[in-house]
Structures are given as structure tokens and as C-alpha cells.
Amino acid sequence: MSPAHIAAADPGPTLNALLAQAKAARRYDIGFPGATDLAHPELGDWLTGQLLNNIGDPWDPGHGRNHTKTLEQQVVDMVGDLLRAPQGRWGYVTGGSSEGTEHALDEAWQAFHGEVVVYTSQAAHYSVVKAARRLKLPIVIVRADTAGRMDVDDLAGQLSLRRERAAMIVATAGTTMTEAVDDVAAIAQVCDELAVVRRRIHVDAALSGIPLALLPARQRPAFDFAAGATSMVISGHKFLSTLMPCGVLVYVDSPYNTAGGRVTYTGSADTTISGSRSGHTPLILWSVFTRLGTEGLRARAQAARELATYTYHEITKLGWPASLNPHAFTVVLDTPPPQIRDKWVLADDGRRAHIVCMPGVTAGQIDEFVTDLREAMRSPHIAWPVRQRTASAAAAPARRHVAPATPERQVA
């Protein structure tokens, strides 16, 4: 059989049409976290005809020279400093936060010789369950309270049933639906009280890790390394506006003996999930941190929070139920009418939807959404929500027992 034939053609019309479609859709995409306020023209030469492959360990250059590992090391240290990681930390730039969480689960599996149980909340990202399944690790789903935070009392009960087994607890700083932040200090305290010394506490801080780290100390939740985390991951394409999916994984220290794990072919230790890794995403991350600095990043976070507060108040003024967690960019609202969902891209679970006021979302977009919602509410055919929330979720208590555990709550 002869090979398939691909005819050469001018790609311009196809690319132009796709770009026009993407630009037109961008205004109505307010339901998923991805900052779009930063461009990177200073990196134009790097993005034209320059291969950058950061294969292997960031602190092990290997045979190749077409990489950005020195900048990757700086990015890990910058993120580590913000998350209050101790000196001697280790990590790398991943393809996304899900990869970072899977890496942490795999590290726990190696450290405890496969005898480890994963614990995470029912509000955690779906990738936690997927990573546990891929690694054949038993998982326990812990209850979450009404704001979306892990119920630490329920976690304590579940840990007490399996105190003889090592624990990998995956906490979240910025849950997918409500942007809730788990209390890592309370999680570590429960482990101490139960004498669960064989443990890892990984924090999926994909959305909220960097914004929370920029808060004044008196407002900062107990979510990071200083609170007891042993590893953390943040996303680059969310708050940091890298425009390419990526993440930064940080450990307290290196879990590997890199000298013994070097691959002859690459000349570098094999310590990452993937083999070849983008050298462009560390470059973009380094540029963002260096160009904006702490104060520039803090100003963007504050502006996003102010827009979220504005959004929350404008929606509740209409009488439509909404809530907003402390320090969050995410405004949760009861699922709006179909005509709203047809026009606007919203994350929706069939009961609630949300708007994420990332840098790049404007007050003009929010005003247009609120106007559309107001018009839709005037229709005699819509079904109004049966409840009405008039207060922010900020008033919710730190710990609450709520609905029964989800069906996924199981352990082998």
C-alpha cells in the first residue's frame, strides 16, 4: 500500500478563519480560568525557529544545549519562595497541574512501596481520581462543606480507620467549582494527632496558589509549605497568563537520587513524568515573573478580586442567587436560563454555574452578562431558583458536616 498523499496548500485561509473564530468567542468565554491579559512580544525570536527541549531533570543539563533549564530552576525557586518552601526545594515545569499531582502520587507510591492510600475531597479536581486510577492506588473521597472546603473532621475519621497505612492527602487551593481553599494546617494537625507519620500532603494550587501567596500575611490562608505541605503545584496558564498550558511543581526537597537515575542517551536524570518537555513555557514563566515582579502580580490579583466582588453584587442585585468565597476570583451562581448558556461559556454542573474573573476579563463583559441575565429573567417561561443566597460564602464556618459521601468514596 502506498503512503497517503498530503497535498500542499496555502494554510492562510484556514488559519485566518480559525483565528477570527477564536477572537470572536473570546469575549463570551468567562467560565473557565485562564488569564489573557499578558502578551509576550519580547519572546518573539524564541518562538521562531528555535527548538527548546528541557528533557530530564532541570538541575541536570544532559547532552543537549537547546534548553532553558537555568531559567526553569529560577522559576521553581520563584514559585517556591512565594509558597514558602524551604531552601533545598526541588521541582520542574510540567505540562499542567494534573501532571504535577500525578507526579506527587507516584512519588508517594515509590516512597511507601505501594502501600499508600490517597485521600482527597469531593470538590477536588477530577484528575486526582484519574491519577489514582492510573497508578492503581486506593482512594478515599472526603466530604466537602457547603463552601467547597475539605471537611477536616471527616478526614480525621477516615484516617483513623487506616492509621497503619501511609497516607497521601491531596488538598486543594482553589477548587474547580467554588475556588475554595482547604485548611492545610488543620490537615497536618490531624495527621499529628493521629500519629500518621508516614504521610504526604500535596496541594493542588493550580488556580489560587500564586494569588493567595500575594496576600498580606494576616489575610493569607494556611495552605502552603509553611502550613505543612510536602509538595505543591500551580498552573502557569491560569493566573500567570502564559497562554500555553503548563504548571510548576515544587517539593520540599528532591525525592530522587539523580546520580543513580541518569539516562545514558540523554545524559540527564529521568525524574519527570514526560520525557521531552517544553523549554518555551519556563521561558514565558520566567519572563512574567521578571517583568512584573511581586507588586505587578499583586496588582493584577487585586484587580481580579475587585471585579469578582463587583460581579457578585451585580448578580445578587438582580435577585439571582450567587456566592463568592474569600479572596476568590470565582463567582458561583445558580444555573442561568438556556439562552444565557447558549451565548456565554460558563462552567455548569446542572445546578450551579460560575464566572471566573481572571485578568483579561473586563467590567464591560460582566455588564453585558448581567444585562442578558436581567432580560432573561423577564421571560415568563424561565424557572426561577427556589432559593436565594444574599450573603457571600465568606460567612461559612471553617468546618461543617454536609451531605453523605459520594459513591466514589471507597478504598481497597
Tab-separated table of C-alpha atoms in Angstrom:
chain	number	residue	atom	x	y	z
A	1	MET	CA	0.000	0.000	0.000
A	2	SER	CA	1.418	3.371	-0.972
A	3	PRO	CA	1.699	6.067	1.671
A	4	ALA	CA	-1.093	8.619	1.972
A	5	HIS	CA	-0.642	11.785	-0.047
A	6	ILE	CA	-0.952	15.188	1.574
A	7	ALA	CA	-1.341	17.954	-0.962
A	8	ALA	CA	0.486	21.215	-0.286
A	9	ALA	CA	-1.836	24.191	0.114
A	10	ASP	CA	-1.891	27.744	1.393
A	11	PRO	CA	-2.650	27.474	5.134
A	12	GLY	CA	-3.542	31.161	5.376
A	13	PRO	CA	-7.311	30.991	4.821
A	14	THR	CA	-7.792	28.153	7.301
A	15	LEU	CA	-5.653	29.798	9.957
A	16	ASN	CA	-7.269	33.202	9.452
A	17	ALA	CA	-10.753	31.725	9.789
A	18	LEU	CA	-9.792	29.825	12.924
A	19	LEU	CA	-8.213	32.918	14.476
A	20	ALA	CA	-11.277	35.014	13.697
A	21	GLN	CA	-13.466	32.365	15.321
A	22	ALA	CA	-11.272	32.248	18.428
A	23	LYS	CA	-11.220	36.041	18.773
A	24	ALA	CA	-14.992	36.285	18.378
A	25	ALA	CA	-15.572	33.603	21.017
A	26	ARG	CA	-13.121	35.095	23.492
A	27	ARG	CA	-15.491	37.800	24.740
A	28	TYR	CA	-18.038	35.225	25.896
A	29	ASP	CA	-15.583	32.794	27.492
A	30	ILE	CA	-15.864	33.783	31.167
A	31	GLY	CA	-16.495	30.426	32.795
A	32	PHE	CA	-13.032	28.850	32.893
A	33	PRO	CA	-9.806	30.093	34.476
A	34	GLY	CA	-7.220	31.328	32.028
A	35	ALA	CA	-5.710	34.817	32.193
A	36	THR	CA	-5.319	36.530	28.815
A	37	ASP	CA	-4.134	39.995	29.760
A	38	LEU	CA	-0.425	39.428	29.088
A	39	ALA	CA	1.295	39.110	25.720
A	40	HIS	CA	4.933	38.166	25.227
A	41	PRO	CA	6.320	40.092	22.249
A	42	GLU	CA	9.796	40.183	23.813
A	43	LEU	CA	9.992	36.433	23.227
A	44	GLY	CA	9.208	36.600	19.512
A	45	ASP	CA	12.652	35.459	18.395
A	46	TRP	CA	12.477	32.482	20.754
A	47	LEU	CA	9.196	31.366	19.236
A	48	THR	CA	10.510	31.442	15.664
A	49	GLY	CA	12.661	28.542	14.543
A	50	GLN	CA	14.138	27.766	17.969
A	51	LEU	CA	13.628	24.291	19.421
A	52	LEU	CA	13.789	24.241	23.225
A	53	ASN	CA	13.636	20.799	24.836
A	54	ASN	CA	14.089	20.608	28.620
A	55	ILE	CA	14.321	16.826	28.676
A	56	GLY	CA	15.132	15.250	32.029
A	57	ASP	CA	15.879	16.818	35.386
A	58	PRO	CA	16.033	20.649	35.494
A	59	TRP	CA	19.226	20.571	37.562
A	60	ASP	CA	20.911	18.094	35.232
A	61	PRO	CA	21.687	19.694	31.844
A	62	GLY	CA	22.358	16.469	29.962
A	63	HIS	CA	23.846	16.273	26.495
A	64	GLY	CA	21.673	18.896	24.808
A	65	ARG	CA	22.229	22.633	24.720
A	66	ASN	CA	18.887	23.731	23.262
A	67	HIS	CA	17.110	24.074	26.596
A	68	THR	CA	16.167	26.694	29.210
A	69	LYS	CA	16.924	24.693	32.362
A	70	THR	CA	18.750	27.543	34.081
A	71	LEU	CA	15.590	29.648	33.784
A	72	GLU	CA	13.465	26.666	34.833
A	73	GLN	CA	15.486	26.418	38.038
A	74	GLN	CA	14.830	30.096	38.710
A	75	VAL	CA	11.101	29.646	38.091
A	76	VAL	CA	10.956	26.758	40.586
A	77	ASP	CA	12.753	28.938	43.135
A	78	MET	CA	10.485	31.939	42.479
A	79	VAL	CA	7.357	29.832	42.963
A	80	GLY	CA	8.960	28.073	45.940
A	81	ASP	CA	9.694	31.412	47.606
A	82	LEU	CA	6.100	32.589	47.135
A	83	LEU	CA	4.775	29.317	48.559
A	84	ARG	CA	7.250	29.450	51.473
A	85	ALA	CA	9.096	26.279	50.510
A	86	PRO	CA	12.318	25.634	52.464
A	87	GLN	CA	15.695	26.042	50.852
A	88	GLY	CA	16.785	22.920	49.026
A	89	ARG	CA	13.377	22.611	47.328
A	90	TRP	CA	13.100	20.713	44.046
A	91	GLY	CA	10.648	20.758	41.178
A	92	TYR	CA	10.106	21.290	37.491
A	93	VAL	CA	7.856	22.963	34.927
A	94	THR	CA	5.168	20.465	33.977
A	95	GLY	CA	2.689	20.279	31.125
A	96	GLY	CA	-0.031	21.242	33.604
A	97	SER	CA	-1.135	20.900	37.213
A	98	SER	CA	-2.660	17.478	36.632
A	99	GLU	CA	0.778	16.175	35.698
A	100	GLY	CA	2.196	17.670	38.879
A	101	THR	CA	-0.416	15.929	41.019
A	102	GLU	CA	0.216	12.601	39.303
A	103	HIS	CA	3.946	13.046	39.894
A	104	ALA	CA	3.267	13.602	43.619
A	105	LEU	CA	1.101	10.484	43.824
A	106	ASP	CA	3.764	8.464	42.045
A	107	GLU	CA	6.421	9.779	44.440
A	108	ALA	CA	4.289	8.662	47.400
A	109	TRP	CA	3.818	5.246	45.799
A	110	GLN	CA	7.594	4.908	45.469
A	111	ALA	CA	8.340	6.234	48.942
A	112	PHE	CA	5.903	3.882	50.671
A	113	HIS	CA	6.439	0.886	48.366
A	114	GLY	CA	2.904	0.962	47.043
A	115	GLU	CA	1.307	0.753	50.499
A	116	VAL	CA	-0.392	4.136	50.421
A	117	VAL	CA	-3.987	5.356	50.439
A	118	VAL	CA	-4.962	8.572	48.651
A	119	TYR	CA	-7.387	10.966	50.383
A	120	THR	CA	-8.983	13.916	48.616
A	121	SER	CA	-12.226	15.858	48.840
A	122	GLN	CA	-15.343	15.530	46.741
A	123	ALA	CA	-14.651	19.077	45.494
A	124	ALA	CA	-11.133	18.267	44.263
A	125	HIS	CA	-10.162	18.295	40.591
A	126	TYR	CA	-11.221	15.218	38.636
A	127	SER	CA	-7.590	14.499	37.750
A	128	VAL	CA	-6.866	13.292	41.301
A	129	VAL	CA	-9.174	10.302	40.907
A	130	LYS	CA	-7.797	9.678	37.422
A	131	ALA	CA	-4.192	9.732	38.642
A	132	ALA	CA	-5.024	7.319	41.456
A	133	ARG	CA	-6.676	5.006	38.958
A	134	ARG	CA	-3.692	5.124	36.609
A	135	LEU	CA	-1.341	4.296	39.471
A	136	LYS	CA	-3.705	1.624	40.871
A	137	LEU	CA	-3.832	3.421	44.238
A	138	PRO	CA	-6.858	3.099	46.552
A	139	ILE	CA	-8.624	6.406	47.100
A	140	VAL	CA	-10.994	7.750	49.751
A	141	ILE	CA	-13.261	10.680	48.893
A	142	VAL	CA	-13.662	13.022	51.873
A	143	ARG	CA	-16.691	15.226	52.309
A	144	ALA	CA	-16.600	18.937	51.483
A	145	ASP	CA	-18.559	21.659	53.251
A	146	THR	CA	-21.054	23.964	51.557
A	147	ALA	CA	-18.299	26.377	50.512
A	148	GLY	CA	-16.307	23.541	48.913
A	149	ARG	CA	-13.587	23.053	51.559
A	150	MET	CA	-12.425	19.640	52.694
A	151	ASP	CA	-14.217	18.576	55.888
A	152	VAL	CA	-11.228	18.019	58.164
A	153	ASP	CA	-13.336	16.210	60.777
A	154	ASP	CA	-14.402	13.697	58.149
A	155	LEU	CA	-10.789	13.338	57.022
A	156	ALA	CA	-9.796	12.589	60.612
A	157	GLY	CA	-12.423	9.868	60.815
A	158	GLN	CA	-11.245	8.283	57.581
A	159	LEU	CA	-7.573	8.431	58.571
A	160	SER	CA	-8.330	6.881	61.961
A	161	LEU	CA	-9.740	3.810	60.211
A	162	ARG	CA	-6.429	3.243	58.400
A	163	ARG	CA	-3.761	4.599	60.741
A	164	GLU	CA	-1.422	1.726	59.937
A	165	ARG	CA	-1.298	2.692	56.251
A	166	ALA	CA	0.673	5.515	54.692
A	167	ALA	CA	-1.437	8.491	53.613
A	168	MET	CA	-1.233	10.694	50.536
A	169	ILE	CA	-3.600	13.603	51.173
A	170	VAL	CA	-4.362	15.806	48.165
A	171	ALA	CA	-5.657	19.173	49.336
A	172	THR	CA	-6.857	21.949	47.039
A	173	ALA	CA	-6.208	25.671	46.966
A	174	GLY	CA	-8.868	26.853	44.564
A	175	THR	CA	-11.447	24.129	43.888
A	176	THR	CA	-12.850	23.906	40.401
A	177	MET	CA	-16.400	24.993	41.169
A	178	THR	CA	-16.196	27.452	44.081
A	179	GLU	CA	-12.454	28.235	44.401
A	180	ALA	CA	-12.480	27.006	47.984
A	181	VAL	CA	-9.196	26.620	49.870
A	182	ASP	CA	-8.565	23.592	52.076
A	183	ASP	CA	-7.031	24.168	55.506
A	184	VAL	CA	-3.627	22.506	55.126
A	185	ALA	CA	-2.534	23.425	58.649
A	186	ALA	CA	-5.600	21.659	60.078
A	187	ILE	CA	-4.909	18.641	57.855
A	188	ALA	CA	-1.325	18.429	59.133
A	189	GLN	CA	-2.549	18.814	62.716
A	190	VAL	CA	-4.980	15.922	62.301
A	191	CYS	CA	-2.146	13.747	60.981
A	192	ASP	CA	-0.046	14.679	64.011
A	193	GLU	CA	-2.864	13.950	66.443
A	194	LEU	CA	-3.417	10.529	64.886
A	195	ALA	CA	0.330	9.848	64.679
A	196	VAL	CA	0.114	9.394	60.908
A	197	VAL	CA	3.816	9.942	60.348
A	198	ARG	CA	4.052	8.077	57.039
A	199	ARG	CA	2.340	10.749	55.003
A	200	ARG	CA	2.479	13.180	52.146
A	201	ILE	CA	0.340	16.329	51.852
A	202	HIS	CA	0.180	17.513	48.265
A	203	VAL	CA	-1.642	20.766	47.448
A	204	ASP	CA	-3.224	21.261	44.048
A	205	ALA	CA	-2.958	25.053	43.968
A	206	ALA	CA	-3.455	25.333	40.212
A	207	LEU	CA	-5.708	28.379	40.271
A	208	SER	CA	-5.231	30.075	43.609
A	209	GLY	CA	-1.685	29.285	44.731
A	210	ILE	CA	0.062	32.375	43.394
A	211	PRO	CA	-2.802	34.846	44.076
A	212	LEU	CA	-3.112	33.615	47.681
A	213	ALA	CA	0.645	33.837	48.158
A	214	LEU	CA	0.478	37.521	47.226
A	215	LEU	CA	-1.937	38.380	50.039
A	216	PRO	CA	-0.709	40.207	53.166
A	217	ALA	CA	0.418	37.767	55.837
A	218	ARG	CA	-2.578	38.491	58.096
A	219	GLN	CA	-5.027	37.531	55.300
A	220	ARG	CA	-3.157	34.561	53.894
A	221	PRO	CA	-4.844	31.164	54.431
A	222	ALA	CA	-2.819	28.247	55.841
A	223	PHE	CA	-2.405	26.422	52.540
A	224	ASP	CA	1.304	26.245	51.707
A	225	PHE	CA	4.609	24.659	52.757
A	226	ALA	CA	4.712	26.621	55.999
A	227	ALA	CA	1.332	25.073	56.843
A	228	GLY	CA	2.571	21.520	56.287
A	229	ALA	CA	2.514	20.787	52.551
A	230	THR	CA	5.178	18.411	51.248
A	231	SER	CA	4.557	19.235	47.578
A	232	MET	CA	2.532	21.808	45.649
A	233	VAL	CA	1.664	22.574	42.043
A	234	ILE	CA	0.416	25.764	40.384
A	235	SER	CA	-0.734	26.418	36.812
A	236	GLY	CA	1.001	28.889	34.529
A	237	HIS	CA	-1.815	29.425	32.038
A	238	LYS	CA	-4.308	30.438	34.708
A	239	PHE	CA	-3.248	33.452	36.747
A	240	LEU	CA	0.175	33.906	35.119
A	241	SER	CA	-1.189	34.209	31.555
A	242	THR	CA	1.403	32.047	29.800
A	243	LEU	CA	-1.189	31.364	27.051
A	244	MET	CA	0.201	27.821	26.845
A	245	PRO	CA	-0.865	25.117	29.321
A	246	CYS	CA	1.845	24.438	31.903
A	247	GLY	CA	2.401	24.090	35.634
A	248	VAL	CA	5.134	24.395	38.239
A	249	LEU	CA	5.626	21.510	40.669
A	250	VAL	CA	7.596	22.128	43.883
A	251	TYR	CA	8.706	19.637	46.554
A	252	VAL	CA	10.215	20.297	49.967
A	253	ASP	CA	13.358	18.589	48.661
A	254	SER	CA	14.343	16.294	45.828
A	255	PRO	CA	12.806	12.834	46.148
A	256	TYR	CA	15.399	11.352	43.810
A	257	ASN	CA	18.996	10.214	43.732
A	258	THR	CA	19.691	11.841	40.388
A	259	ALA	CA	23.172	10.386	40.094
A	260	GLY	CA	21.751	6.886	40.055
A	261	GLY	CA	18.921	7.675	37.649
A	262	ARG	CA	20.818	9.217	34.762
A	263	VAL	CA	19.824	8.034	31.286
A	264	THR	CA	22.837	7.421	29.060
A	265	TYR	CA	21.054	8.515	25.896
A	266	THR	CA	20.023	11.949	27.226
A	267	GLY	CA	22.779	12.429	29.783
A	268	SER	CA	20.199	13.634	32.303
A	269	ALA	CA	18.392	12.048	35.232
A	270	ASP	CA	14.877	10.824	34.471
A	271	THR	CA	12.868	12.494	37.255
A	272	THR	CA	9.828	13.841	35.407
A	273	ILE	CA	6.585	12.294	34.140
A	274	SER	CA	7.204	13.111	30.496
A	275	GLY	CA	10.476	12.714	28.624
A	276	SER	CA	10.778	15.719	26.340
A	277	ARG	CA	9.387	18.854	27.968
A	278	SER	CA	8.755	22.331	26.637
A	279	GLY	CA	11.609	24.745	27.092
A	280	HIS	CA	9.358	27.600	25.984
A	281	THR	CA	6.970	27.500	28.948
A	282	PRO	CA	9.760	28.012	31.536
A	283	LEU	CA	10.925	30.900	29.376
A	284	ILE	CA	7.471	32.513	29.409
A	285	LEU	CA	7.035	31.937	33.145
A	286	TRP	CA	10.439	33.451	33.885
A	287	SER	CA	9.572	36.452	31.711
A	288	VAL	CA	6.266	37.033	33.532
A	289	PHE	CA	7.843	36.869	36.989
A	290	THR	CA	10.795	39.043	35.982
A	291	ARG	CA	8.796	41.622	34.062
A	292	LEU	CA	6.002	42.121	36.617
A	293	GLY	CA	7.668	41.311	39.925
A	294	THR	CA	5.717	40.733	43.114
A	295	GLU	CA	3.991	44.110	43.092
A	296	GLY	CA	2.840	43.805	39.491
A	297	LEU	CA	1.424	40.348	40.142
A	298	ARG	CA	-0.249	41.559	43.338
A	299	ALA	CA	-1.944	44.439	41.500
A	300	ARG	CA	-3.367	42.016	38.905
A	301	ALA	CA	-4.700	39.731	41.640
A	302	GLN	CA	-6.321	42.617	43.492
A	303	ALA	CA	-7.978	43.909	40.313
A	304	ALA	CA	-9.375	40.425	39.603
A	305	ARG	CA	-10.795	40.154	43.128
A	306	GLU	CA	-12.403	43.568	42.837
A	307	LEU	CA	-14.050	42.542	39.564
A	308	ALA	CA	-15.298	39.326	41.201
A	309	THR	CA	-16.832	41.345	44.049
A	310	TYR	CA	-18.463	43.683	41.527
A	311	THR	CA	-19.816	40.690	39.589
A	312	TYR	CA	-21.215	39.093	42.740
A	313	HIS	CA	-23.001	42.283	43.775
A	314	GLU	CA	-24.417	42.965	40.295
A	315	ILE	CA	-25.854	39.447	40.019
A	316	THR	CA	-27.340	39.402	43.525
A	317	LYS	CA	-28.868	42.857	42.963
A	318	LEU	CA	-30.988	41.178	40.300
A	319	GLY	CA	-32.219	38.711	42.902
A	320	TRP	CA	-30.364	35.814	41.282
A	321	PRO	CA	-28.622	33.545	43.845
A	322	ALA	CA	-24.819	33.823	43.885
A	323	SER	CA	-21.905	33.322	46.257
A	324	LEU	CA	-18.243	34.287	46.485
A	325	ASN	CA	-15.572	32.631	48.632
A	326	PRO	CA	-12.971	34.773	50.436
A	327	HIS	CA	-10.150	36.048	48.171
A	328	ALA	CA	-11.676	34.258	45.164
A	329	PHE	CA	-11.947	35.230	41.500
A	330	THR	CA	-14.854	32.782	41.068
A	331	VAL	CA	-18.482	33.869	41.377
A	332	VAL	CA	-20.854	30.923	41.745
A	333	LEU	CA	-24.440	31.370	40.629
A	334	ASP	CA	-27.455	29.156	40.183
A	335	THR	CA	-27.547	27.805	36.630
A	336	PRO	CA	-28.872	30.620	34.424
A	337	PRO	CA	-31.538	30.183	31.721
A	338	PRO	CA	-30.685	28.338	28.492
A	339	GLN	CA	-30.423	31.493	26.386
A	340	ILE	CA	-27.655	32.718	28.677
A	341	ARG	CA	-25.754	29.444	28.466
A	342	ASP	CA	-26.127	29.433	24.676
A	343	LYS	CA	-24.332	32.781	24.417
A	344	TRP	CA	-21.870	32.646	27.313
A	345	VAL	CA	-19.299	29.918	28.014
A	346	LEU	CA	-19.906	29.002	31.657
A	347	ALA	CA	-18.757	26.044	33.742
A	348	ASP	CA	-22.024	24.381	34.736
A	349	ASP	CA	-22.762	21.211	36.706
A	350	GLY	CA	-26.502	21.244	36.081
A	351	ARG	CA	-27.285	23.032	39.351
A	352	ARG	CA	-24.711	25.787	39.571
A	353	ALA	CA	-22.558	27.696	37.131
A	354	HIS	CA	-19.674	30.036	37.683
A	355	ILE	CA	-17.865	33.024	36.246
A	356	VAL	CA	-14.118	33.286	36.813
A	357	CYS	CA	-12.944	36.915	36.813
A	358	MET	CA	-9.430	36.230	35.592
A	359	PRO	CA	-7.077	39.007	34.490
A	360	GLY	CA	-8.265	39.759	30.976
A	361	VAL	CA	-11.984	39.644	31.835
A	362	THR	CA	-13.411	43.178	31.838
A	363	ALA	CA	-16.208	45.014	33.606
A	364	GLY	CA	-17.753	45.546	30.168
A	365	GLN	CA	-18.120	41.788	29.722
A	366	ILE	CA	-19.684	41.460	33.160
A	367	ASP	CA	-22.115	44.312	32.457
A	368	GLU	CA	-23.182	42.635	29.217
A	369	PHE	CA	-23.701	39.321	31.016
A	370	VAL	CA	-25.756	40.970	33.761
A	371	THR	CA	-27.870	42.779	31.158
A	372	ASP	CA	-28.515	39.487	29.369
A	373	LEU	CA	-29.449	37.807	32.655
A	374	ARG	CA	-31.798	40.667	33.543
A	375	GLU	CA	-33.570	40.334	30.189
A	376	ALA	CA	-33.804	36.565	30.539
A	377	MET	CA	-35.347	36.919	33.994
A	378	ARG	CA	-38.178	38.943	32.489
A	379	SER	CA	-39.253	35.979	30.402
A	380	PRO	CA	-42.391	34.266	31.744
A	381	HIS	CA	-41.002	30.909	30.659
A	382	ILE	CA	-37.898	30.645	32.861
A	383	ALA	CA	-37.821	28.557	36.017
A	384	TRP	CA	-36.654	30.701	38.910
A	385	PRO	CA	-34.281	29.235	41.504
A	386	VAL	CA	-36.104	28.082	44.607
A	387	ARG	CA	-33.546	29.521	46.998
A	388	GLN	CA	-31.909	32.903	47.224
A	389	ARG	CA	-28.471	33.496	48.666
A	390	THR	CA	-27.888	37.073	49.699
A	391	ALA	CA	-24.610	36.640	51.542
A	392	SER	CA	-21.155	35.672	50.435
A	393	ALA	CA	-19.788	32.249	51.291
A	394	ALA	CA	-17.238	34.136	53.385
A	395	ALA	CA	-19.610	33.679	56.302
A	396	ALA	CA	-19.463	29.870	56.125
A	397	PRO	CA	-17.819	28.165	59.125
A	398	ALA	CA	-14.397	26.574	58.841
A	399	ARG	CA	-15.732	23.061	59.395
A	400	ARG	CA	-19.158	21.650	58.633
A	401	HIS	CA	-20.628	18.224	58.118
A	402	VAL	CA	-22.754	18.154	54.978
A	403	ALA	CA	-24.288	15.633	52.591
A	404	PRO	CA	-23.383	11.950	52.645
A	405	ALA	CA	-20.182	10.890	50.911
A	406	THR	CA	-20.193	10.470	47.143
A	407	PRO	CA	-20.368	6.996	45.576
A	408	GLU	CA	-16.662	7.227	44.732
A	409	ARG	CA	-15.816	7.065	48.432
A	410	GLN	CA	-14.038	3.753	48.574
A	411	VAL	CA	-10.762	2.116	49.480
A	412	ALA	CA	-9.285	-1.233	48.560
